[in-house]
Tab-separated table of C-alpha atoms and ligand atoms in Angstrom:
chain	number	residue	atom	x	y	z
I	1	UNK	CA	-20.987	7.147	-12.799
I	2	UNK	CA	-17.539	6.740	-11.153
I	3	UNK	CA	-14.327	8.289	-12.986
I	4	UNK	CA	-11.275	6.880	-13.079
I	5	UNK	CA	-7.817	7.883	-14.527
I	6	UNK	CA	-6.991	6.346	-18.098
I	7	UNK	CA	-3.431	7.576	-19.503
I	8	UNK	CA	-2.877	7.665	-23.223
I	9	UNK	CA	-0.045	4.981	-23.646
I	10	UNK	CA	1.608	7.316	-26.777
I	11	UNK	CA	1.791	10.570	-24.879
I	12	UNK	CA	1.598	9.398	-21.631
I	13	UNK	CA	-0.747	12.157	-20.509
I	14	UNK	CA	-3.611	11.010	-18.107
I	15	UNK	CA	-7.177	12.028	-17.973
I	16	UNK	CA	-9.566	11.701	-15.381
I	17	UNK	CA	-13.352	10.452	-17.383
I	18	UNK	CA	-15.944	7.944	-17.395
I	19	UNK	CA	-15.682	4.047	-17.069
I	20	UNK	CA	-14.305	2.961	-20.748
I	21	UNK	CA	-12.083	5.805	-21.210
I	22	UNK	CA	-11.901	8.516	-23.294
I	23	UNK	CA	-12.236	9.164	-26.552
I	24	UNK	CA	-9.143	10.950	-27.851
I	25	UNK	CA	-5.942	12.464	-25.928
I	26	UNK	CA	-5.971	16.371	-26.387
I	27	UNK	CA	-2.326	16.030	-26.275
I	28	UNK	CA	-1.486	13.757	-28.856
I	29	UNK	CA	-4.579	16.079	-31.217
I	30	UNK	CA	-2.143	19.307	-30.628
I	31	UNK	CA	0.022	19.870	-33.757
I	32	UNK	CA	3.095	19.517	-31.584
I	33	UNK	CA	2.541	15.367	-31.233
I	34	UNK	CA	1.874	12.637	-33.522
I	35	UNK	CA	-0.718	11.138	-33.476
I	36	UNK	CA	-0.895	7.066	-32.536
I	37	UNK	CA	-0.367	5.723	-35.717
I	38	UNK	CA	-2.264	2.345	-34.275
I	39	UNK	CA	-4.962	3.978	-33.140
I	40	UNK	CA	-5.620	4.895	-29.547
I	41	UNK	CA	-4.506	2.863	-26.356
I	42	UNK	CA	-5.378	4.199	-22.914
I	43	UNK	CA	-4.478	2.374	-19.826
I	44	UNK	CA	-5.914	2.524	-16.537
I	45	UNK	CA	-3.672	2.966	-13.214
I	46	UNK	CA	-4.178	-1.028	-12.602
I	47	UNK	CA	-2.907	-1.502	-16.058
I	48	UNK	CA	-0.002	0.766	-15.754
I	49	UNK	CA	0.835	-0.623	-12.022
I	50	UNK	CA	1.480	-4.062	-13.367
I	51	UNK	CA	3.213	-3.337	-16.882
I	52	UNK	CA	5.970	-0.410	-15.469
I	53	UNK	CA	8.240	-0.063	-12.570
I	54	UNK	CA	9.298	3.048	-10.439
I	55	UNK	CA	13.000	4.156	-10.308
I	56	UNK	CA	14.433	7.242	-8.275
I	57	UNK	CA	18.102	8.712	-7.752
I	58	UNK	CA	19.042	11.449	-6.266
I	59	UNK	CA	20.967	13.505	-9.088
I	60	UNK	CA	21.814	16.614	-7.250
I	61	UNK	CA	22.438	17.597	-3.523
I	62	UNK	CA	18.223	16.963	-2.365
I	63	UNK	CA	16.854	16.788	-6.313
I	64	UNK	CA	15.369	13.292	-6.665
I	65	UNK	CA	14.772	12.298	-10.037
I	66	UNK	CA	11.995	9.528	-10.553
I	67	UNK	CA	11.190	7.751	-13.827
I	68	UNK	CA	9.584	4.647	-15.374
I	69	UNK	CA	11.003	1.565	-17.042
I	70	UNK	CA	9.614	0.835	-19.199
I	71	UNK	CA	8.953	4.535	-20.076
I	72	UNK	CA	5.180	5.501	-20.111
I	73	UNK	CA	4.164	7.483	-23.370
I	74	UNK	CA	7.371	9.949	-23.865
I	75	UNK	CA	8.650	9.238	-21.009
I	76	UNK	CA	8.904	12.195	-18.874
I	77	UNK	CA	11.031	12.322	-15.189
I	78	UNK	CA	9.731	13.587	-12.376
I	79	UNK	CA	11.764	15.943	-9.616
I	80	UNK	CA	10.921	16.627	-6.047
I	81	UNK	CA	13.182	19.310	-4.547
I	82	UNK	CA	13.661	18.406	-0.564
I	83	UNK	CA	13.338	21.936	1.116
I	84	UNK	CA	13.447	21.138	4.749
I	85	UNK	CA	12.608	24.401	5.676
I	86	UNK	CA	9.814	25.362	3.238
I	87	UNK	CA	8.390	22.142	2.218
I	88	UNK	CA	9.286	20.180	-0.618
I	89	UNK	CA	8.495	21.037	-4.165
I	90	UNK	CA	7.647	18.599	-6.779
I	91	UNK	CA	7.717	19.535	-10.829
I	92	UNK	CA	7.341	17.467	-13.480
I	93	UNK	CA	5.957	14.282	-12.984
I	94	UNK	CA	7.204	10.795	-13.992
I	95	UNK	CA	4.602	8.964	-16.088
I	96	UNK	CA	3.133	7.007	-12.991
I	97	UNK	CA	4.230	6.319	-9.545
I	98	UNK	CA	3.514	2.887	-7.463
I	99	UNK	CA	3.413	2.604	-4.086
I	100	UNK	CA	6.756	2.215	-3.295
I	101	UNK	CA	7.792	5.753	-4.861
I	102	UNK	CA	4.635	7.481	-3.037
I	103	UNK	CA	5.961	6.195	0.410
I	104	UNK	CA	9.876	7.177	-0.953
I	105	UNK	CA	8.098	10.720	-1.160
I	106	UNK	CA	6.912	10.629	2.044
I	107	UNK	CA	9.987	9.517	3.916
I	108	UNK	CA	11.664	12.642	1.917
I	109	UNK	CA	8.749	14.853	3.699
I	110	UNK	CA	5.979	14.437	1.114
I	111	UNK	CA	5.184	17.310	-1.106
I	112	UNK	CA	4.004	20.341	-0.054
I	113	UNK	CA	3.849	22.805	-3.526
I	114	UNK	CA	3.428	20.981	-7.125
I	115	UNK	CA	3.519	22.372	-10.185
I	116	UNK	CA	5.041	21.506	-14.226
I	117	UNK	CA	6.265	23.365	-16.817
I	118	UNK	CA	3.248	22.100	-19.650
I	119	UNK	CA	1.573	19.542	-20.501
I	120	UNK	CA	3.629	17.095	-21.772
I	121	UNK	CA	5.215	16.460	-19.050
I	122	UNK	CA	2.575	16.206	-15.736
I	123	UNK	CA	2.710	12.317	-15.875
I	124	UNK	CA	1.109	10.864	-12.953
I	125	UNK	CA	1.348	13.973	-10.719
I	126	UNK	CA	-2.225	13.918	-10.423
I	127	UNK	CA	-1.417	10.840	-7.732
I	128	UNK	CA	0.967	13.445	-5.954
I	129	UNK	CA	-1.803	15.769	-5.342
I	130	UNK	CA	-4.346	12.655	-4.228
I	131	UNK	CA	-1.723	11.695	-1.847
I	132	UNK	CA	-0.160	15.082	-0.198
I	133	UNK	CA	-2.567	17.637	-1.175
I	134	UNK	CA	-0.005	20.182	-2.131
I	135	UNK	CA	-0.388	23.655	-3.204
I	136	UNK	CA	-1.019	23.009	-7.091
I	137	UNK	CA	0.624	26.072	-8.381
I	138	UNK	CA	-0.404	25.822	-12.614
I	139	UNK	CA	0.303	29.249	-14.808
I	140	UNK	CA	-3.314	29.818	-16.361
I	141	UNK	CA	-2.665	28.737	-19.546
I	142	UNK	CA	-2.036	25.354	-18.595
I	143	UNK	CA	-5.591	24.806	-17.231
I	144	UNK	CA	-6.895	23.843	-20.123
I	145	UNK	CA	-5.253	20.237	-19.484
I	146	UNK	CA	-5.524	19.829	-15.439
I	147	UNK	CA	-8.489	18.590	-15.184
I	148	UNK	CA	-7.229	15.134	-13.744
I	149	UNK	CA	-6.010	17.208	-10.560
I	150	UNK	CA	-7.220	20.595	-8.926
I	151	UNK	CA	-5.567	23.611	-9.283
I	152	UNK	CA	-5.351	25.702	-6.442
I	153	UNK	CA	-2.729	28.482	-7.660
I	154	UNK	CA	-2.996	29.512	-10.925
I	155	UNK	CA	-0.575	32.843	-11.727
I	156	UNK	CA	-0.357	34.886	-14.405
I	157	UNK	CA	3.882	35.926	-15.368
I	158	UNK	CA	5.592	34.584	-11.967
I	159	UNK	CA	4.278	32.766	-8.565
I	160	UNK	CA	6.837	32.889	-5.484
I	161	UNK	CA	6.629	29.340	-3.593
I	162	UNK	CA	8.485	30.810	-1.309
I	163	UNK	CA	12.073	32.836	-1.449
I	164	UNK	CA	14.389	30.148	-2.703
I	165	UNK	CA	11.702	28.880	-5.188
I	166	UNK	CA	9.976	31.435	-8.196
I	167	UNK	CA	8.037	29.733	-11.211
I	168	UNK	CA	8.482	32.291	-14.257
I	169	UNK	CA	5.632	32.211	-17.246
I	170	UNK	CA	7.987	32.301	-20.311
I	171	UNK	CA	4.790	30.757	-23.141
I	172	UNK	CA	6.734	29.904	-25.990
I	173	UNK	CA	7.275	25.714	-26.934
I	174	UNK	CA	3.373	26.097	-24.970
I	175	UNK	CA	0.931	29.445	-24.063
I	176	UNK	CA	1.501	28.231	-20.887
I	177	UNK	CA	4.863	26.949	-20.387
I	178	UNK	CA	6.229	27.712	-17.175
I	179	UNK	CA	10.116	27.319	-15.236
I	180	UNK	CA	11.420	27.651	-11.887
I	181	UNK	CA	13.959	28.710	-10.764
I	182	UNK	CA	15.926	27.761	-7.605
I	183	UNK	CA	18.211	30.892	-6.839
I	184	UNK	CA	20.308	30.065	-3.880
I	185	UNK	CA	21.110	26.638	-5.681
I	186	UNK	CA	21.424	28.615	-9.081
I	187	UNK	CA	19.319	26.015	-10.938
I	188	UNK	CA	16.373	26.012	-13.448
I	189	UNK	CA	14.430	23.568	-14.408
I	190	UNK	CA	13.700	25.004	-17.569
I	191	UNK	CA	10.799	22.587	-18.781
I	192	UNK	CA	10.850	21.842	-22.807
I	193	UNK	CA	12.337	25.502	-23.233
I	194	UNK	CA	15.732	24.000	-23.562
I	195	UNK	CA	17.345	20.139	-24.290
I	196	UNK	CA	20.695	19.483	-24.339
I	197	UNK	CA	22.445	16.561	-26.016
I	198	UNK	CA	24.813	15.061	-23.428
I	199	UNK	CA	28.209	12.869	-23.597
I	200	UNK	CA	28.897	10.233	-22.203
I	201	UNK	CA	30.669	11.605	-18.910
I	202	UNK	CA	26.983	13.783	-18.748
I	203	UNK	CA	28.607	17.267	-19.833
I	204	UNK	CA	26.282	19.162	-22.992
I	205	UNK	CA	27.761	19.186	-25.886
I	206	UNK	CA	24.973	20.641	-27.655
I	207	UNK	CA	21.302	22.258	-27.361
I	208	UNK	CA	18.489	23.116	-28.998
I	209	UNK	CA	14.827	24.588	-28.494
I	210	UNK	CA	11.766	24.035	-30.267
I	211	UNK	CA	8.389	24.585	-30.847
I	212	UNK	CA	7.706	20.852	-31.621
I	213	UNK	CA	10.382	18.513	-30.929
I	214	UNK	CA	9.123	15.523	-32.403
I	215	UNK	CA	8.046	17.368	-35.490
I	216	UNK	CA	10.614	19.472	-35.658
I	217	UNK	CA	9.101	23.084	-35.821
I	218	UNK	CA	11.524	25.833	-34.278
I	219	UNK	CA	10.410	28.747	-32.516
I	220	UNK	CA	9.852	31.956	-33.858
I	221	UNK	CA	12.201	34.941	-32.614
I	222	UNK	CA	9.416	36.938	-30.338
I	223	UNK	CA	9.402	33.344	-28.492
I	224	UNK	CA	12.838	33.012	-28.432
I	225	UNK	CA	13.228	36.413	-27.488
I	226	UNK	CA	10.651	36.139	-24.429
I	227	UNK	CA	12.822	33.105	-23.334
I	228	UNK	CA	15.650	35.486	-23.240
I	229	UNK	CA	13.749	38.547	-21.133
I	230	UNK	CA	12.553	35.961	-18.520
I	231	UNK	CA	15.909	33.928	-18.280
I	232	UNK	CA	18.679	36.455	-18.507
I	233	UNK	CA	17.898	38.207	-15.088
I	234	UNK	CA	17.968	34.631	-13.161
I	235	UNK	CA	20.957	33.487	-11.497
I	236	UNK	CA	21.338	30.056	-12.529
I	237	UNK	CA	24.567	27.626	-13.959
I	238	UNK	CA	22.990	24.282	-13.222
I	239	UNK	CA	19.767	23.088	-15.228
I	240	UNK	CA	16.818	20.231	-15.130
I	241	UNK	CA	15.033	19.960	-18.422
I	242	UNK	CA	12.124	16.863	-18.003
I	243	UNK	CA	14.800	13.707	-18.988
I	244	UNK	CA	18.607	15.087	-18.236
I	245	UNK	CA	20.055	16.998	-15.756
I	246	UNK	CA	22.944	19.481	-16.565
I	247	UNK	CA	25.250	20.531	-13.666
I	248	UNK	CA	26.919	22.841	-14.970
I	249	UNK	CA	27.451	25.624	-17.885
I	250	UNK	CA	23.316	25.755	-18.384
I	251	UNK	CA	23.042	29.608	-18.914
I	252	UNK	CA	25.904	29.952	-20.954
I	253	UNK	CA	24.748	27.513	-23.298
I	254	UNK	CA	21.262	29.189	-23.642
I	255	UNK	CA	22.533	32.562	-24.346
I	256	UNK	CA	25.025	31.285	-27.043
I	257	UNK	CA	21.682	29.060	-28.312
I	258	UNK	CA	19.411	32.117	-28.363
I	259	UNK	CA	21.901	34.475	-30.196
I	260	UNK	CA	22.413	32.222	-32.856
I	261	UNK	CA	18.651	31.763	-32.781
I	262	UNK	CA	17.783	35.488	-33.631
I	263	UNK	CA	20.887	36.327	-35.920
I	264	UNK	CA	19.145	34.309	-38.459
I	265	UNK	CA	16.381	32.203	-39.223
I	266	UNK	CA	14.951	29.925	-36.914
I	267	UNK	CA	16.024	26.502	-36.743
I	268	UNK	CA	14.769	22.989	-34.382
I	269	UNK	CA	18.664	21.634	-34.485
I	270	UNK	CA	20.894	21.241	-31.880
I	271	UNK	CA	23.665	23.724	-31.570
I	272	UNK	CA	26.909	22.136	-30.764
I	273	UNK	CA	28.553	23.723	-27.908
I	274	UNK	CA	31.701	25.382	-27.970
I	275	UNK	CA	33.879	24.672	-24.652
I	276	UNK	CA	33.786	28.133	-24.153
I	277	UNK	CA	30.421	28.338	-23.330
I	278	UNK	CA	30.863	25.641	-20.675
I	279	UNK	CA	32.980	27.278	-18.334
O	301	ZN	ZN1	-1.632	11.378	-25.947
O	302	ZN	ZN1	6.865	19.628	-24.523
């Protein structure tokens, strides 16, 4: 019996199963989502192709950014990282990409490592590893929901791409959530681990980290205090969460977000940012 993809329209996370679809979306069954309140609606790639189009801009020096409008399921943005040298990196996914975005990524050089920081955010890279059979570079908790692409590097607290390019384990919003870090660019694209509120000239003027975002659930201090171990060491001022890039002032911001985080309860609001902490 032949498998195709079928993406759950109110997550927007794809799975690979038999003709019909599947049942139920593990990610939308995980405390952290709500649940359809319609019922489920899963979409095949034909489906998708003809109801969403494919946007990309480059929003840093070599950073594409690619996304969907409408937005599939939550609505995630996809990055590839053009690394002439090394080969280019692509994390997070946008919810699905159509022709026109696949051959975009291979006039950039196609993609030679893939990877994401959880679940909630892969999108349609399982069509980036059809297409350019990258190195798929998943931390091992995360394999629990790749089974629409093949994993070929799973790590355990860090994996080094290469030099310029480290993925760091840091669990916490998921077991497996993963970042990476880009040192001689000084950026992170820190996954759900951080999300900033931004004005409307694009600086942060506030952030917050969570547990469960849409529900609201902070994170308790040993996972906020794991997010500081892995981050403090890294050299980074600019940061990429899954929707909004930050130029500037990123690891300022978290360690004025994670002190007030552990010098009292825990809390899921945003912290307005003090000007301070942007420079
Ligand atoms: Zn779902
Ligand atoms: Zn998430």
């Amino acid at each position: 019996m032949p498998l195709s993809h079928y993406v759950c329209t109110n997550c927007g996370f794809w799975q690979r199963y038999f003709q019909g679809g599947p049942p139920a979306c593990p990610v939308c069954l995980d405390y952290r989502h709500p649940l359809p309140p319609e019922g489920w609606e899963f979409q095949t790639s034909a489906q998708v192709a003809a109801n969403v189009s494919v946007h990309w801009q480059e929003v840093m020096p070599g950073i594409w950014q690619f996304w969907n409008e409408p937005q599939l399921g939550i609505g995630p943005r996809g990055y590839v990282v053009v690394e002439p040298a090394h080969g280019n990196i692509a994390f997070e996914g946008a919810g699905f990409y159509n022709q026109a975005a696949l051959d975009f990524i291979a006039s950039l050089g196609g993609v030679r490592y893939l990877s994401a920081s959880h679940c909630h955010v892969y999108g349609g890279l399982w069509q980036l590893v059809e297409v350019f059979r990258p190195e798929v570079v998943m931390q091992q908790e995360e394999l629990n929901f790749t089974q629409a692409f093949q994993v070929s590097w799973p790590f355990d607290d860090q994996a080094e791409l290469h030099a310029g390019a480290v993925l760091y384990h840091t669990g916490g919003h998921t077991p497996g959530h993963t970042v990476l870090h880009l040192p001689a660019r000084q950026l992170l694209f820190c996954g759900d681990a951080l999300k900033f509120q931004l004005d409307d000239a694009g600086q942060a003027v506030a952030i917050s980290t969570h547990r469960a975002y849409a529900a609201h659930i902070p994170l308790s201090h040993a996972d906020v205090r794991r997010y500081q171990t892995v981050l403090e060491p890294l050299d980074f001022d600019g940061v990429l969460t899954p929707w909004e890039p930050v130029p500037h002032g990123g690891k300022s911001a978290a360690r004025q977000l994670f002190a007030a985080q552990l010098a009292g309860r825990p809390f899921a609001d945003f912290l307005p940012l003090s000007p301070s902490s942007l420079l």
